[in-house]
Tab-separated table of C-alpha atoms and ligand atoms in Angstrom:
chain	number	residue	atom	x	y	z
A	240	ARG	CA	8.487	25.768	-36.228
A	241	CYS	CA	9.610	26.370	-32.951
A	242	LEU	CA	7.993	25.019	-29.863
A	243	GLU	CA	6.561	28.557	-28.454
A	244	ALA	CA	4.380	28.805	-31.685
A	245	ASP	CA	3.100	25.317	-31.307
A	246	LEU	CA	2.418	25.688	-27.548
A	247	HIS	CA	-0.001	28.737	-28.231
A	248	GLN	CA	-2.225	26.122	-30.368
A	249	ALA	CA	-1.805	23.192	-28.366
A	250	LEU	CA	-4.496	23.728	-25.579
A	251	ARG	CA	-6.917	24.699	-28.172
A	252	LYS	CA	-6.150	21.679	-30.409
A	253	GLY	CA	-6.401	19.102	-27.598
A	254	GLU	CA	-2.876	18.082	-27.662
A	255	PHE	CA	-2.317	17.955	-23.782
A	256	GLU	CA	-3.066	14.882	-21.858
A	257	LEU	CA	-2.550	13.848	-18.086
A	258	HIS	CA	-0.780	10.740	-17.182
A	259	TYR	CA	-1.203	9.651	-13.748
A	260	GLN	CA	1.092	8.004	-11.274
A	261	PRO	CA	0.103	6.002	-7.978
A	262	LEU	CA	0.225	7.100	-4.560
A	263	VAL	CA	0.603	3.841	-2.473
A	264	ASN	CA	-0.576	3.709	1.323
A	265	LEU	CA	2.365	1.758	2.585
A	266	ALA	CA	0.664	0.688	5.738
A	267	GLN	CA	-2.228	-1.000	3.633
A	268	GLY	CA	-0.301	-1.704	0.404
A	269	CYS	CA	-3.093	-0.234	-1.625
A	270	ILE	CA	-3.318	2.558	-4.037
A	271	SER	CA	-4.651	5.821	-2.228
A	272	GLY	CA	-4.827	8.051	-5.319
A	273	PHE	CA	-2.713	9.314	-8.377
A	274	GLU	CA	-0.557	12.291	-9.126
A	275	ALA	CA	-1.668	13.861	-12.511
A	276	LEU	CA	1.569	14.744	-14.769
A	277	ILE	CA	0.916	16.630	-17.921
A	278	ARG	CA	2.177	15.124	-21.325
A	279	TRP	CA	2.078	16.935	-24.754
A	280	ARG	CA	1.289	14.655	-27.717
A	281	HIS	CA	3.021	16.894	-30.293
A	282	PRO	CA	1.854	16.225	-33.949
A	283	GLU	CA	5.757	15.940	-34.954
A	284	ARG	CA	7.787	15.517	-31.785
A	285	GLY	CA	5.819	12.899	-30.144
A	286	LEU	CA	4.994	12.559	-26.717
A	287	LEU	CA	6.723	15.288	-24.499
A	288	CYS	CA	7.607	15.360	-21.171
A	289	SER	CA	6.566	18.249	-18.831
A	290	ASP	CA	10.066	19.688	-18.346
A	291	THR	CA	10.433	20.319	-21.903
A	292	PHE	CA	7.539	22.592	-22.253
A	293	ILE	CA	6.136	23.823	-18.764
A	294	PRO	CA	8.992	26.110	-18.290
A	295	VAL	CA	8.336	27.637	-21.740
A	296	ALA	CA	4.510	27.736	-20.707
A	297	GLU	CA	5.430	29.468	-17.559
A	298	ALA	CA	7.753	32.090	-19.216
A	299	MET	CA	4.790	32.648	-22.162
A	300	GLY	CA	2.293	33.257	-19.557
A	301	LEU	CA	0.340	30.340	-20.644
A	302	ILE	CA	0.560	28.392	-17.733
A	303	VAL	CA	-2.716	29.946	-16.097
A	304	PRO	CA	-4.880	29.101	-18.787
A	305	MET	CA	-3.230	25.481	-18.936
A	306	GLY	CA	-3.583	25.136	-15.353
A	307	LYS	CA	-7.117	25.538	-15.460
A	308	TRP	CA	-7.553	22.921	-18.308
A	309	ILE	CA	-5.576	20.618	-16.100
A	310	LEU	CA	-7.689	21.071	-12.859
A	311	SER	CA	-10.432	20.540	-14.672
A	312	ARG	CA	-9.396	17.484	-16.620
A	313	ALA	CA	-7.992	15.741	-13.442
A	314	CYS	CA	-11.274	16.553	-11.687
A	315	MET	CA	-13.088	14.861	-14.423
A	316	ASP	CA	-10.904	11.946	-14.451
A	317	ALA	CA	-11.014	11.586	-10.775
A	318	ALA	CA	-14.717	11.467	-10.603
A	319	SER	CA	-14.886	8.233	-12.752
A	320	TRP	CA	-12.501	6.572	-10.291
A	321	PRO	CA	-13.719	4.345	-7.351
A	322	GLU	CA	-15.036	6.441	-4.463
A	323	GLY	CA	-11.889	7.375	-2.093
A	324	LEU	CA	-9.370	7.623	-4.587
A	325	LYS	CA	-7.459	11.039	-4.408
A	326	VAL	CA	-6.168	13.071	-7.415
A	327	ALA	CA	-3.036	15.348	-6.852
A	328	VAL	CA	-2.832	18.398	-9.256
A	329	ASN	CA	0.670	20.191	-9.436
A	330	LEU	CA	0.515	24.128	-9.348
A	331	SER	CA	2.988	26.488	-10.772
A	332	ALA	CA	3.884	29.790	-9.168
A	333	ALA	CA	2.033	31.852	-11.553
A	334	GLN	CA	-1.056	29.924	-10.869
A	335	PHE	CA	-0.656	30.334	-7.160
A	336	SER	CA	-0.321	33.935	-7.368
A	337	ASP	CA	-3.218	34.271	-10.102
A	338	SER	CA	-6.388	35.801	-8.204
A	339	GLY	CA	-8.573	33.206	-10.172
A	340	LEU	CA	-7.131	30.118	-8.600
A	341	THR	CA	-9.872	29.720	-6.106
A	342	ASP	CA	-12.473	30.287	-8.634
A	343	ALA	CA	-10.596	27.606	-10.832
A	344	VAL	CA	-10.738	25.184	-8.335
A	345	THR	CA	-14.304	25.793	-7.457
A	346	VAL	CA	-15.402	25.666	-10.998
A	347	ALA	CA	-13.442	22.367	-11.710
A	348	LEU	CA	-14.868	20.568	-8.475
A	349	ALA	CA	-18.378	21.800	-9.327
A	350	THR	CA	-18.336	20.780	-13.051
A	351	SER	CA	-16.883	17.218	-12.034
A	352	ARG	CA	-18.740	16.856	-8.910
A	353	LEU	CA	-15.762	15.905	-7.447
A	354	ALA	CA	-15.761	15.758	-3.758
A	355	PRO	CA	-13.395	18.633	-2.662
A	356	GLY	CA	-11.677	16.250	-0.175
A	357	ARG	CA	-10.657	13.990	-3.099
A	358	LEU	CA	-8.258	16.861	-4.439
A	359	GLU	CA	-4.806	17.580	-3.502
A	360	LEU	CA	-2.959	20.627	-4.641
A	361	GLU	CA	0.853	20.211	-4.809
A	362	ILE	CA	2.930	23.277	-4.090
A	363	THR	CA	6.656	23.974	-3.878
A	364	GLU	CA	8.686	25.698	-1.356
A	365	SER	CA	10.127	27.990	-3.882
A	366	LEU	CA	6.517	29.207	-4.810
A	367	LEU	CA	5.924	30.121	-1.211
A	368	LEU	CA	8.963	32.445	-1.210
A	369	ARG	CA	7.674	35.534	-2.620
A	370	ASP	CA	5.022	36.738	0.108
A	371	THR	CA	4.488	34.839	2.946
A	372	GLU	CA	1.425	36.515	4.298
A	373	ASP	CA	-0.383	36.483	0.724
A	374	SER	CA	0.710	32.650	0.534
A	375	VAL	CA	-1.036	31.797	3.845
A	376	ALA	CA	-4.249	33.758	2.965
A	377	VAL	CA	-4.349	31.695	-0.459
A	378	LEU	CA	-3.466	28.660	1.285
A	379	HIS	CA	-6.418	29.043	3.911
A	380	ARG	CA	-8.843	30.151	1.252
A	381	LEU	CA	-8.003	26.924	-0.732
A	382	ARG	CA	-8.572	24.647	2.303
A	383	ALA	CA	-11.640	26.314	3.239
A	384	SER	CA	-13.025	25.004	-0.043
A	385	GLY	CA	-12.246	21.602	1.311
A	386	VAL	CA	-9.269	20.549	-0.733
A	387	SER	CA	-5.921	19.654	0.876
A	388	ILE	CA	-2.263	20.834	0.144
A	389	SER	CA	0.901	18.867	-0.478
A	390	MET	CA	4.366	20.283	-0.059
A	391	ASP	CA	6.084	18.943	-3.159
A	392	ASP	CA	9.791	18.176	-3.427
A	393	PHE	CA	10.374	18.693	0.283
A	394	GLY	CA	13.779	19.533	1.404
A	395	THR	CA	15.106	20.879	-1.809
A	396	GLY	CA	14.515	24.371	-1.339
A	397	TYR	CA	15.264	26.980	1.480
A	398	SER	CA	14.333	27.045	5.217
A	399	SER	CA	12.154	23.924	4.802
A	400	LEU	CA	11.531	23.160	8.349
A	401	SER	CA	10.158	26.567	9.341
A	402	TYR	CA	7.848	26.125	6.489
A	403	LEU	CA	6.100	23.408	8.091
A	404	LEU	CA	5.118	25.735	10.893
A	405	LYS	CA	4.308	28.746	8.857
A	406	PHE	CA	2.095	27.259	5.849
A	407	PRO	CA	-1.252	25.380	6.505
A	408	ILE	CA	-0.544	22.288	4.606
A	409	ASP	CA	-1.800	18.700	5.052
A	410	LYS	CA	1.144	16.500	3.549
A	411	VAL	CA	4.650	16.660	2.862
A	412	LYS	CA	6.283	14.978	-0.084
A	413	ILE	CA	9.736	14.080	0.853
A	414	ASP	CA	12.126	14.577	-2.126
A	415	ARG	CA	13.529	11.550	-4.088
A	416	SER	CA	17.154	12.729	-3.157
A	417	PHE	CA	16.546	11.556	0.282
A	418	VAL	CA	15.947	8.171	-1.193
A	419	LEU	CA	19.190	8.227	-2.966
A	420	ALA	CA	21.056	9.310	0.056
A	421	MET	CA	19.305	6.549	1.971
A	422	ASP	CA	20.884	4.135	-0.198
A	423	GLU	CA	24.258	5.540	0.188
A	424	ARG	CA	24.790	5.932	3.895
A	425	PRO	CA	23.072	5.537	7.354
A	426	GLU	CA	22.988	9.212	7.737
A	427	GLY	CA	20.539	9.533	4.637
A	428	ALA	CA	18.225	7.122	6.421
A	429	ALA	CA	18.269	9.332	9.425
A	430	ILE	CA	17.202	12.300	7.600
A	431	ILE	CA	14.035	10.814	6.193
A	432	ARG	CA	13.186	9.297	9.990
A	433	ALA	CA	13.774	13.032	11.281
A	434	ILE	CA	11.534	14.475	8.613
A	435	ALA	CA	8.801	11.671	9.052
A	436	GLY	CA	8.971	11.895	13.026
A	437	LEU	CA	8.435	15.721	12.678
A	438	CYS	CA	5.542	15.562	10.270
A	439	GLN	CA	3.871	12.853	12.511
A	440	THR	CA	4.216	15.296	15.318
A	441	LEU	CA	2.644	17.987	13.343
A	442	GLY	CA	-0.015	15.824	12.149
A	443	LEU	CA	1.010	15.920	8.553
A	444	ALA	CA	1.041	12.939	6.130
A	445	THR	CA	4.143	12.041	4.298
A	446	THR	CA	4.670	10.664	0.682
A	447	VAL	CA	8.237	9.628	-0.079
A	448	GLU	CA	9.030	10.212	-3.953
A	449	GLY	CA	11.200	8.174	-6.086
A	450	ILE	CA	10.960	4.775	-4.430
A	451	GLU	CA	12.650	2.243	-6.974
A	452	THR	CA	13.008	-0.923	-4.999
A	453	PRO	CA	11.144	-3.077	-2.383
A	454	GLU	CA	14.099	-2.517	0.119
A	455	GLN	CA	13.611	1.295	-0.135
A	456	MET	CA	9.820	0.938	0.334
A	457	ARG	CA	10.388	-1.506	3.538
A	458	GLN	CA	12.545	0.995	4.880
A	459	VAL	CA	10.496	4.321	4.471
A	460	ALA	CA	7.464	2.298	5.743
A	461	SER	CA	9.204	1.230	9.057
A	462	GLN	CA	9.882	4.937	9.364
A	463	GLY	CA	6.103	5.573	9.711
A	464	CYS	CA	5.713	7.336	6.409
A	465	THR	CA	2.145	7.424	4.890
A	466	GLU	CA	2.624	6.871	1.341
A	467	GLY	CA	5.154	5.846	-1.437
A	468	GLN	CA	5.513	6.834	-5.101
A	469	GLY	CA	7.792	5.637	-7.793
A	470	TYR	CA	8.833	3.430	-10.479
A	471	LEU	CA	8.658	0.322	-7.947
A	472	PHE	CA	4.906	0.883	-8.106
A	473	SER	CA	4.349	2.416	-11.648
A	474	PRO	CA	5.529	5.104	-13.729
A	475	PRO	CA	2.959	7.905	-14.792
A	476	ARG	CA	0.581	6.238	-17.166
A	477	PRO	CA	-2.325	7.346	-19.397
A	478	ALA	CA	-5.738	7.743	-17.636
A	479	ALA	CA	-7.103	4.887	-19.689
A	480	GLU	CA	-4.879	2.364	-18.005
A	481	ILE	CA	-6.289	3.134	-14.371
A	482	PRO	CA	-9.092	0.697	-14.200
A	483	ALA	CA	-6.418	-2.034	-15.228
A	484	MET	CA	-3.879	-0.697	-12.620
A	485	LEU	CA	-6.571	-0.832	-9.935
A	486	ALA	CA	-7.457	-4.399	-10.820
A	487	GLN	CA	-3.823	-5.601	-10.474
A	488	TRP	CA	-3.657	-4.042	-7.060
A	489	ARG	CA	-6.702	-5.578	-5.833
U	712	G	O1	6.716	13.496	-14.813
U	712	G	P1	7.143	14.692	-15.102
U	712	G	O2	8.670	14.577	-15.468
U	712	G	O3	6.362	15.337	-16.010
U	712	G	O4	7.241	15.651	-13.891
U	712	G	C1	8.157	16.402	-13.728
U	712	G	C2	7.794	17.800	-13.005
U	712	G	O5	6.929	18.572	-13.936
U	712	G	C3	6.849	17.791	-11.836
U	712	G	O6	7.457	17.430	-10.726
U	712	G	C4	5.946	18.762	-12.063
U	712	G	O7	6.815	19.918	-11.097
U	712	G	C5	6.148	19.469	-13.320
U	712	G	N1	4.731	19.061	-13.785
U	712	G	C6	4.080	18.116	-14.156
U	712	G	N2	2.998	18.271	-14.411
U	712	G	C7	2.661	19.143	-14.159
U	712	G	C8	1.160	19.868	-14.313
U	712	G	O8	0.326	19.483	-14.582
U	712	G	N3	1.319	21.321	-13.725
U	712	G	C9	2.488	21.925	-13.335
U	712	G	N4	2.413	23.259	-13.095
U	712	G	N5	3.735	21.223	-13.252
U	712	G	C10	3.537	19.915	-13.678
U	713	G	O1	5.843	16.585	-9.095
U	713	G	P1	7.329	16.274	-9.302
U	713	G	O2	8.395	17.091	-9.271
U	713	G	O3	7.587	15.467	-8.163
U	713	G	O4	7.128	15.054	-10.371
U	713	G	C1	7.652	13.835	-10.187
U	713	G	C2	8.626	13.504	-11.251
U	713	G	O5	9.388	12.374	-10.775
U	713	G	C3	8.109	13.112	-12.696
U	713	G	O6	8.895	13.630	-13.548
U	713	G	C4	7.992	11.300	-12.628
U	713	G	O7	8.214	11.064	-13.705
U	713	G	C5	9.203	11.317	-11.691
U	713	G	N1	9.567	10.048	-10.922
U	713	G	C6	8.423	9.611	-10.451
U	713	G	N2	8.855	8.427	-10.022
U	713	G	C7	10.133	7.987	-9.920
U	713	G	C8	10.955	7.272	-9.620
U	713	G	O8	10.865	6.200	-8.931
U	713	G	N3	12.302	7.412	-10.026
U	713	G	C9	12.635	8.485	-10.760
U	713	G	N4	13.765	8.675	-10.953
U	713	G	N5	11.697	9.378	-11.205
U	713	G	C10	10.541	9.278	-10.813
U	714	MN	MN1	4.367	16.919	-7.626
U	715	NA	NA1	8.399	15.975	-6.407
């Protein structure tokens, strides 16, 4: 059987699960929330990472119903965490342009009774390329419902800097490639410093992705970045392991 045929059944069969990677507040050294990353527990192929099936789901038009499940599951999970911890959910382009997105968010929040301020939606620059005015309207509508918006993989797409002015967002996730560049030469650190400074001026929070060493953490913290995420803290882990993770950090 091919992956496509199985994917049609997977949602109904309950084969998807969300794993969570901590977002760490660098000034306070504590977990401020978790990013939800989908996994598929395939009956024959084992645990599959998102890059093996998300593009397929997008091509098959399955990402919208899957996305609704992801939003609901993530809000339900987060509602069981200690007060104040946030959950970040990735959105695909098709979800973002779907007219049912705001309803899906409202339903997920209402059903889980999660405070809207605890939900962050991660969008990418490429997702905003298509229609600027429509995208701005969607972002305003989402923020009006109380959720916040993060720009994921920042710096990897087109016209990044103008996007910070054009779109109503709350946080910028600085792409992992800049952390790698920081290790390679001084100019790499200058880029992170510049993005962090610009975000501070604009009143935007920053998360640096792909932190793998204490030295990288120290450097990005000294540049005033708000949060770090990466293997240094933890890889994505199943929801059931969150209480143990929080206990370890306390
Ligand atoms: O940890 P992982 O390799 O699964 O994440 C790789 C990428 O897959 C993420 O950066 C994100 O773009 C995408 N992804 C992971 N989980 C989800 C999800 O729940 N929804 C969407 N739309 N994309 C996801
Ligand atoms: O949403 P996004 O595309 O940023 O998803 C993050 C991806 O990066 C996930 O696939 C996650 O497993 C991966 N990731 C998270 N932390 C690290 C890290 O420290 N190093 C590397 N190489 N990958 C990471
Ligand atoms: Mn993300
Ligand atoms: Na990212």
